[in-house]
Short mmCIF file of C-alpha atoms and ligand atoms in Angstrom, two decimals:
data_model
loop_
_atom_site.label_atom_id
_atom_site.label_comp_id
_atom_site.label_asym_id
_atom_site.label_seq_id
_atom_site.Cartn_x
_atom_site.Cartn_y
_atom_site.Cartn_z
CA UNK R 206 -5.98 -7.93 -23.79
CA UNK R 207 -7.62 -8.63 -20.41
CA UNK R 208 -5.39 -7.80 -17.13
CA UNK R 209 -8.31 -7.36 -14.86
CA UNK R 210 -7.61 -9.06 -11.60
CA UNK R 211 -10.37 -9.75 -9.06
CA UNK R 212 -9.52 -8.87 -5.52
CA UNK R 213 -12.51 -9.71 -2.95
CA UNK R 214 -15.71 -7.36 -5.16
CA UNK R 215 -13.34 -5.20 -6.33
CA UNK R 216 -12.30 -5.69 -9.79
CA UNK R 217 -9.16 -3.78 -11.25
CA UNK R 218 -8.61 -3.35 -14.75
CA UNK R 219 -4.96 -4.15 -14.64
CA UNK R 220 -2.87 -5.16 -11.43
CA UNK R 221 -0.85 -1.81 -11.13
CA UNK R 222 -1.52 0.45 -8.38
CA UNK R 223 -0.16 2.71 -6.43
CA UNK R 224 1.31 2.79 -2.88
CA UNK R 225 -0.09 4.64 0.03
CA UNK R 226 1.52 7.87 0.90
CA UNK R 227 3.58 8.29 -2.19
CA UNK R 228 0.54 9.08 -4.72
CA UNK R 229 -1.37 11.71 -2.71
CA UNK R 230 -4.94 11.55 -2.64
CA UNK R 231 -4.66 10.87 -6.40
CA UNK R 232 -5.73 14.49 -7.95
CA UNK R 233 -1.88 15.18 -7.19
CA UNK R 234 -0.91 12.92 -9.66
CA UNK R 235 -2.98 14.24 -12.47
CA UNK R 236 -1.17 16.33 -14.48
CA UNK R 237 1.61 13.41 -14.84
CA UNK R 238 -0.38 10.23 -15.86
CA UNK R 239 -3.60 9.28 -16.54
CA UNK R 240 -5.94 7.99 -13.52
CA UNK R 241 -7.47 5.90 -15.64
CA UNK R 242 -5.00 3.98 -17.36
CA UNK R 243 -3.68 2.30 -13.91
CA UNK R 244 -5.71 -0.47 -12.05
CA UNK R 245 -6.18 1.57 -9.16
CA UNK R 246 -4.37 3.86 -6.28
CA UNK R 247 -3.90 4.06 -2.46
CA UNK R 248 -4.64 7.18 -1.01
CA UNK R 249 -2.55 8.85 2.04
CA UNK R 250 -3.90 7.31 5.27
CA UNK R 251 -6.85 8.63 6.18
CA UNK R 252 -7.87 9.01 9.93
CA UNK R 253 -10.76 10.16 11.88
CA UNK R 254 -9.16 13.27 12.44
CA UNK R 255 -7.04 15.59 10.80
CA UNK R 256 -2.93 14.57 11.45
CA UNK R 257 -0.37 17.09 11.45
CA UNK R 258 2.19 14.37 11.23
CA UNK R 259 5.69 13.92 12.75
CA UNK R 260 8.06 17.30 13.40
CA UNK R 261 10.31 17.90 10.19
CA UNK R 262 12.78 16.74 8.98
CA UNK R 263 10.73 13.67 7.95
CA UNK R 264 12.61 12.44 4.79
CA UNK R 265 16.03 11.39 4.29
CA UNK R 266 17.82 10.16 1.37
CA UNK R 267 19.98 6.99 1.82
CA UNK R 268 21.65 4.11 -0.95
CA UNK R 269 18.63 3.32 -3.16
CA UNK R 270 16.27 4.30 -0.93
CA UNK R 271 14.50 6.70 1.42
CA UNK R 272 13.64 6.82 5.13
CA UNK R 273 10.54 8.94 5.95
CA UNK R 274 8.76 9.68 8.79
CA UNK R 275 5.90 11.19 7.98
CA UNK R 276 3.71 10.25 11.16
CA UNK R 277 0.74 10.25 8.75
CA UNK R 278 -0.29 13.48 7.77
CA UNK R 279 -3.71 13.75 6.93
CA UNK R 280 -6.94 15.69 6.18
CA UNK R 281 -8.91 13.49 8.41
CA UNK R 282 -12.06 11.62 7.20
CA UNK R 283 -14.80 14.52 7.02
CA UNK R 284 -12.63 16.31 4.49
CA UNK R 285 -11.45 13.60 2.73
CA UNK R 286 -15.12 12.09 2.17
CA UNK R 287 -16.50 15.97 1.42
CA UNK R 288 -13.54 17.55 -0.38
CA UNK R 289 -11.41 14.81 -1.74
CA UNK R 290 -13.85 12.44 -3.19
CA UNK R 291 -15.79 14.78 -5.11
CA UNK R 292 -12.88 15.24 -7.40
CA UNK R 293 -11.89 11.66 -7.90
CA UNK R 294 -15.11 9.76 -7.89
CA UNK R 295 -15.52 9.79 -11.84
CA UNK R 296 -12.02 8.06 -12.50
CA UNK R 297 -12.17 4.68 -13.87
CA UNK R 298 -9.76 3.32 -11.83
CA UNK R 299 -10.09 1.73 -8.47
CA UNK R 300 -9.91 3.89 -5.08
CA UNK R 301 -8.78 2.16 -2.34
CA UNK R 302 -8.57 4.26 0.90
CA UNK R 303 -5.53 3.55 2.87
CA UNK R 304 -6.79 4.08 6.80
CA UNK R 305 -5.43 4.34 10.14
CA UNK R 306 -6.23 4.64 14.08
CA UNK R 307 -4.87 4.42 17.35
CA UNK R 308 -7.33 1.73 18.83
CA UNK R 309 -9.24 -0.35 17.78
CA UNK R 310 -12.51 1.09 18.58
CA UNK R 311 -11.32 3.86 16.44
CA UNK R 312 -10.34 1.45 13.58
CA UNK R 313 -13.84 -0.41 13.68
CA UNK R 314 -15.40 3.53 13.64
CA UNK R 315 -13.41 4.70 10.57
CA UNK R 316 -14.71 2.28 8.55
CA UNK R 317 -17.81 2.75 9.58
CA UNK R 318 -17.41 6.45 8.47
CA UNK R 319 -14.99 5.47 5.10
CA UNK R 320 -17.97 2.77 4.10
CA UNK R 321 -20.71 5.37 3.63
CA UNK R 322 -19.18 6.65 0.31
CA UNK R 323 -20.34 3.89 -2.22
CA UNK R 324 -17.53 4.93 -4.74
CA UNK R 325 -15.18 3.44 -2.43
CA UNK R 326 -13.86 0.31 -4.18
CA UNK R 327 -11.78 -1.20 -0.78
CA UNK R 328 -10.05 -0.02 2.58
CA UNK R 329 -6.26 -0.67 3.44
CA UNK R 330 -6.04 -1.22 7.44
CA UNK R 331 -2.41 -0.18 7.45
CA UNK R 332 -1.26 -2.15 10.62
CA UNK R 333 2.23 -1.44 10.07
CA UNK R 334 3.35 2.24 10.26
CA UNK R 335 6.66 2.37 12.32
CA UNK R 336 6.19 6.08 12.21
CA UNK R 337 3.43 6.91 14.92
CA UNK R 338 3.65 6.26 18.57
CA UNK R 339 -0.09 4.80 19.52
CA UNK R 340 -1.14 1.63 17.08
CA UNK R 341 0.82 1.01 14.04
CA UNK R 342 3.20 -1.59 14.52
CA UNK R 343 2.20 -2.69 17.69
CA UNK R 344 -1.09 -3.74 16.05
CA UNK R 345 1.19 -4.79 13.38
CA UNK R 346 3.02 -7.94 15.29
CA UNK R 347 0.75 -9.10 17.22
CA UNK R 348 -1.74 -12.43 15.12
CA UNK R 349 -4.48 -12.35 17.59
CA UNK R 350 -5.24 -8.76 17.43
CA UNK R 351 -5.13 -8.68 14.08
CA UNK R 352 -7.40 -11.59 13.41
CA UNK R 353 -9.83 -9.73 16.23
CA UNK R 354 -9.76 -6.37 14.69
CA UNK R 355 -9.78 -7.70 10.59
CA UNK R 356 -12.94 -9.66 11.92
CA UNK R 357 -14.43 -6.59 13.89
CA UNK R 358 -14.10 -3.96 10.84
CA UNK R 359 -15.21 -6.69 8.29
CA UNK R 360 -18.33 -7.39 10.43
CA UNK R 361 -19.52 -3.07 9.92
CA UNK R 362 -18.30 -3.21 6.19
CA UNK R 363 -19.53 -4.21 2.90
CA UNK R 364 -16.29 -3.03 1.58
CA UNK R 365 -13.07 -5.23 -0.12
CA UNK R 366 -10.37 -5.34 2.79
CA UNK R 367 -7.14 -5.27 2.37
CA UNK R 368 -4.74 -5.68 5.54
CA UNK R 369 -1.49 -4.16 5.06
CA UNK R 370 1.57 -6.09 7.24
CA UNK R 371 4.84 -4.88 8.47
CA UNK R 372 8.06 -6.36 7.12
CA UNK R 373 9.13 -5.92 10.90
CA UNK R 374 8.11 -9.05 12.42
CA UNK R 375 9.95 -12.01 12.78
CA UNK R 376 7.36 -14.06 10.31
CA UNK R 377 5.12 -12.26 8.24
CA UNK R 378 3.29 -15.67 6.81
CA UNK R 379 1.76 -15.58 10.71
CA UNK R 380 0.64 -12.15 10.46
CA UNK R 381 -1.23 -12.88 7.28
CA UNK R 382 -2.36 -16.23 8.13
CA UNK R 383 -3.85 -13.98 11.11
CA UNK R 384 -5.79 -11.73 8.47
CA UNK R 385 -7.04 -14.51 6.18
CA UNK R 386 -8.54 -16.07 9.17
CA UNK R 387 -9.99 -12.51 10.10
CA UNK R 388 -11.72 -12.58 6.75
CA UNK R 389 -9.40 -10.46 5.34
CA UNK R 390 -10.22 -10.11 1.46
CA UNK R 391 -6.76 -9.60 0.43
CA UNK R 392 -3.11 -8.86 2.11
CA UNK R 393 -0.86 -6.16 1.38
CA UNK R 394 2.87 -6.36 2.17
CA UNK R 395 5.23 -4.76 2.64
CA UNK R 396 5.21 -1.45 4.58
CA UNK R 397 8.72 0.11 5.18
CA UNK R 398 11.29 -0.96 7.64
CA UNK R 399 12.46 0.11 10.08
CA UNK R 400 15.56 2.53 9.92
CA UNK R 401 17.34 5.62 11.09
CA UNK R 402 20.20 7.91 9.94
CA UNK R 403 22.58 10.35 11.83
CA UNK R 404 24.02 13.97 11.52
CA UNK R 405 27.82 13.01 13.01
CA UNK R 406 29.00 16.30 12.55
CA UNK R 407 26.36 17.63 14.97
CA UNK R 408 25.92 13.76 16.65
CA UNK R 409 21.81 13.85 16.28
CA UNK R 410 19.68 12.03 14.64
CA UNK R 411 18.32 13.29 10.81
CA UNK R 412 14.67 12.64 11.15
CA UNK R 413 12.67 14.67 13.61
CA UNK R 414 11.13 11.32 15.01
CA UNK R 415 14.83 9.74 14.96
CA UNK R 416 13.50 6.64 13.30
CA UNK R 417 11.71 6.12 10.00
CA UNK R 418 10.41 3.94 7.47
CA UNK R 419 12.82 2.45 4.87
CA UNK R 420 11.79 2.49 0.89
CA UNK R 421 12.99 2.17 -2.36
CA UNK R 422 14.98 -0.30 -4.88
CA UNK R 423 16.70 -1.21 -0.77
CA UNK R 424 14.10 -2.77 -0.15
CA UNK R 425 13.09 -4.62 -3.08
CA UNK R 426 14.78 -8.16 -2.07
CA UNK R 427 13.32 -8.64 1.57
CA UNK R 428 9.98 -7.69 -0.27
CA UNK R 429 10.29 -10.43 -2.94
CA UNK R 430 10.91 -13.17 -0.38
CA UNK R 431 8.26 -12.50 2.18
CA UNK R 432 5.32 -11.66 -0.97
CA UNK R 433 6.73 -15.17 -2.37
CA UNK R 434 6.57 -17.00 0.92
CA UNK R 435 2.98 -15.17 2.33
CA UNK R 436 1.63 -15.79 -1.34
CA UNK R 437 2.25 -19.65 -0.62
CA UNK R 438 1.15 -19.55 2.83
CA UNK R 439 -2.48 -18.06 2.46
CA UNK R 440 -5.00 -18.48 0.01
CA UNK R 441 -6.63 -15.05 -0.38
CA UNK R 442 -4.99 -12.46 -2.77
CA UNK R 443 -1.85 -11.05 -2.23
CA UNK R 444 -0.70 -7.66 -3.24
CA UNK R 445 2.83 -7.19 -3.93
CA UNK R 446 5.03 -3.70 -2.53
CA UNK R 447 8.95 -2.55 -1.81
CA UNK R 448 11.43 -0.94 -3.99
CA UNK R 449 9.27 -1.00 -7.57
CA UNK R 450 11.22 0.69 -9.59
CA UNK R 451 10.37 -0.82 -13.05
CA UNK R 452 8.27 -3.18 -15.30
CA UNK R 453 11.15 -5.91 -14.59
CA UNK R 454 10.20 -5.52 -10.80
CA UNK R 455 6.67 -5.72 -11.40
CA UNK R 456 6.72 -9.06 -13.65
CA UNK R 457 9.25 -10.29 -10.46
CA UNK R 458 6.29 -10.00 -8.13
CA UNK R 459 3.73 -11.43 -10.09
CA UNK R 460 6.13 -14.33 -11.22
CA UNK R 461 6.52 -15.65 -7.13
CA UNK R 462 2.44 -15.07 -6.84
CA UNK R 463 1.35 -11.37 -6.11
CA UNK R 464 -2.09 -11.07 -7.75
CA UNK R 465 -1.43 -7.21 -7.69
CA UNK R 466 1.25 -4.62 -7.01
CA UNK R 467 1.85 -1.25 -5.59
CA UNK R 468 4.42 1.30 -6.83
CA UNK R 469 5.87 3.34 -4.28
CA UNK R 470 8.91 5.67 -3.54
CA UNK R 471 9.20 5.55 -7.43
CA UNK R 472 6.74 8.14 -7.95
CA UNK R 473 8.95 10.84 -6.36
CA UNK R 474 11.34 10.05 -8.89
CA UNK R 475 8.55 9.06 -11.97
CA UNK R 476 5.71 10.24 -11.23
CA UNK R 477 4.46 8.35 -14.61
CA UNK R 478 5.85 5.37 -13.38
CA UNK R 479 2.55 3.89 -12.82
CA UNK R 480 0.66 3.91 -15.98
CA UNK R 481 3.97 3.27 -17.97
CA UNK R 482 4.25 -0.14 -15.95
CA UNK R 483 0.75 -0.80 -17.13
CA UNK R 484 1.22 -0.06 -20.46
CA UNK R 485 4.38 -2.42 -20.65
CA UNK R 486 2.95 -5.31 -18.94
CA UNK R 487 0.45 -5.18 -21.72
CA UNK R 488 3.41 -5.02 -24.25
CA UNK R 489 5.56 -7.96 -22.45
CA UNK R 490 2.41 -10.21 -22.45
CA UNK R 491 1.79 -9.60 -25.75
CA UNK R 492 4.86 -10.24 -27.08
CA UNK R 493 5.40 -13.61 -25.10
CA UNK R 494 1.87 -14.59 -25.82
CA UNK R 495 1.13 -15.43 -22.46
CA UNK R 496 -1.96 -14.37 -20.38
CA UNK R 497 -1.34 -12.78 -16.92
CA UNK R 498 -2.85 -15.67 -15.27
CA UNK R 499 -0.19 -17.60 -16.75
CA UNK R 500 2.46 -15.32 -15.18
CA UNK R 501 1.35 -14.98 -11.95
CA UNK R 502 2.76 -17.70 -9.66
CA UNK R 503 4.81 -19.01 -12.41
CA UNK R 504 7.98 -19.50 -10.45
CA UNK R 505 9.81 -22.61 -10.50
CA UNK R 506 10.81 -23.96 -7.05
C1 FMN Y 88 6.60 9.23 2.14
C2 FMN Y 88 5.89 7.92 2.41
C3 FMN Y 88 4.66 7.93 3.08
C4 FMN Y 88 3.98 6.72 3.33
N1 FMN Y 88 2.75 6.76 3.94
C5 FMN Y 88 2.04 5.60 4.12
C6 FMN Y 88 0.73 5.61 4.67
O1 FMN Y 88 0.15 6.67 4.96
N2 FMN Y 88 0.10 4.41 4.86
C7 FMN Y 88 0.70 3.21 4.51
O2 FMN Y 88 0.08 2.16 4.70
N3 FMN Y 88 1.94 3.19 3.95
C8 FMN Y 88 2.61 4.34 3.75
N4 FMN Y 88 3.87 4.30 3.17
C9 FMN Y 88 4.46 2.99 2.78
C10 FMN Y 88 4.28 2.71 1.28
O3 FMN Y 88 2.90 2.66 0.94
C11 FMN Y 88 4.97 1.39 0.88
O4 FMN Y 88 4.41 0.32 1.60
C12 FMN Y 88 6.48 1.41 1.14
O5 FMN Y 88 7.02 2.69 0.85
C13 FMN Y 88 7.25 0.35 0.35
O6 FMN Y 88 7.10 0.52 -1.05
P1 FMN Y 88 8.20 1.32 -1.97
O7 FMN Y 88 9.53 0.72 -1.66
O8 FMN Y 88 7.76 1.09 -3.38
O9 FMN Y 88 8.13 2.75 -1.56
C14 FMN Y 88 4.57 5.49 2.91
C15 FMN Y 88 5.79 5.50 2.24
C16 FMN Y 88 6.46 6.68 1.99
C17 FMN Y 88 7.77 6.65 1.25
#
């Protein structure tokens, strides 16, 4: 049965990936599914540099959900290109490399650097991290500069590009209106929201940072609405993430229009998740005798 979906060059064999931060660089998730049974994964955010991320603690449990603050923890680009790669170049899924900087300049030069390694199937600009100080969601709210920088990285790569938006804007159908018209390849929503949590014995704040990132079945709702709405609003694909927790949630994204989707928090908790989604869409298709073309979009209004 085909379930490819075409996003900008890159073509992935079915639409279930993995989210950004939750999978690893991939290798991670190895011993628990099979790379190449899922349509493609989202490695940790890579920057120029190496991170050391946020002080700890950076994750907090809360009602269906998790707040993190990871502050994006990374190997930086020279070891992820030299050490990373070389160990998940031969899967037959697609790698897209999730990547972050502080200004633009340093956007534009990271994928410069990430578009030298021809394996590379796409870059995710994640404009939307609530977790770091310089960049993140201050590029994240703002249409013109992300129309300037999507257009300014697109003109110095060959690459697919995916722009990742924040949930934490008053209308996210602007913000991806702003990376169509970029020449954004595809859009990615959501990233987490915006949360916090408190120690009132000790009256402090949790999470090192004080503020984090909310995931998880929470979030699954506000996700639906703005992937349904931004999937109406712009014409390029979009890709579908918040609170995945199941095949039922995946079909629900497809249904209001996401061409793909990403599975999250989930993998703490399933760390098969992925491929079993795959598998089942496969199964649920069958069954129905309906094509996923025929699915996607296929809400009523
Ligand atoms: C621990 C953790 C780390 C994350 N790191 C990143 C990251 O580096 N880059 C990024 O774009 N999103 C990152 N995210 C956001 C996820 O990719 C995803 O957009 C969000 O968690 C919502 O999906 P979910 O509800 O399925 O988890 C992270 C999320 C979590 C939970």
């Amino acid at each position: 049965m085909d379930l490819s979906v075409k996003i900008g060059k890159m073509t992935l064999q079915n639409p279930i990936l993995t989210a950004s931060g939750t999978f690893g660089y991939g290798p991670e998730f190895r011993d628990f599914l099979d790379l190449d049974r899922i349509g493609g994964f989202c490695t940790k955010g890579i920057s120029i540099e190496p991170r050391g991320g946020n002080p700890a603690p950076r994750i907090v449990e809360t009602a269906s959900g998790m707040l993190n603050s990871i502050g994006l923890e990374n190997c930086g680009s020279k070891a992820f290109l030299e050490k990373v790669m070389p160990q998940i170049r031969n899967v037959k899924s697609a790698i897209i490399v999730n990547f972050y900087a502080g200004t633009e300049e340093d956007f534009i030069k990271l994928a410069e650097i990430l578009s030298t390694d021809k394996r590379i199937d796409a870059l995710e600009m994640n404009l939307s991290c609530p977790n770091v100080k310089k960049g993140g969601s201050a590029f994240g709210s703002n249409p013109e500069l992300i129309e300037r920088l999507t257009k300014a990285v697109k003109n110095v790569t060959d690459k697919t590009l995916i722009v990742k938006l924040s949930p934490n804007v008053t209308d996210i159908t602007a913000t991806a209106a702003a990376a169509e018209s970029g020449g954004a390849d595809s859009v990615s929503l959501i990233n987490t929201l915006i949360g916090t949590a408190i120690d009132r014995e000790k009256r402090t704040f949790i999470l090192g940072n004080k503020i984090g990132g909310l995931s998880g079945p929470a979030i699954k709702p506000v996700a639906l609405k703005m992937v349904w709405q931004t999937a109406k609003a712009v014409k390029i694909p979009v890709i579908g993430i918040g609170g995945i927790s199941n095949l039922e949630d995946v079909l629900d994204f497809l249904i209001v229009g996401a061409k793909a989707v990403q599975i999250g928090a989930w993998n703490f908790i399933n760390p098969s998740i992925a491929a079993e989604c795959a598998d089942g869409l496969e199964k649920y298709l069958r069954q129905r005798g309906e094509t996923l073309n025929e699915l996607t979009g296929s809400i009523k209004e």
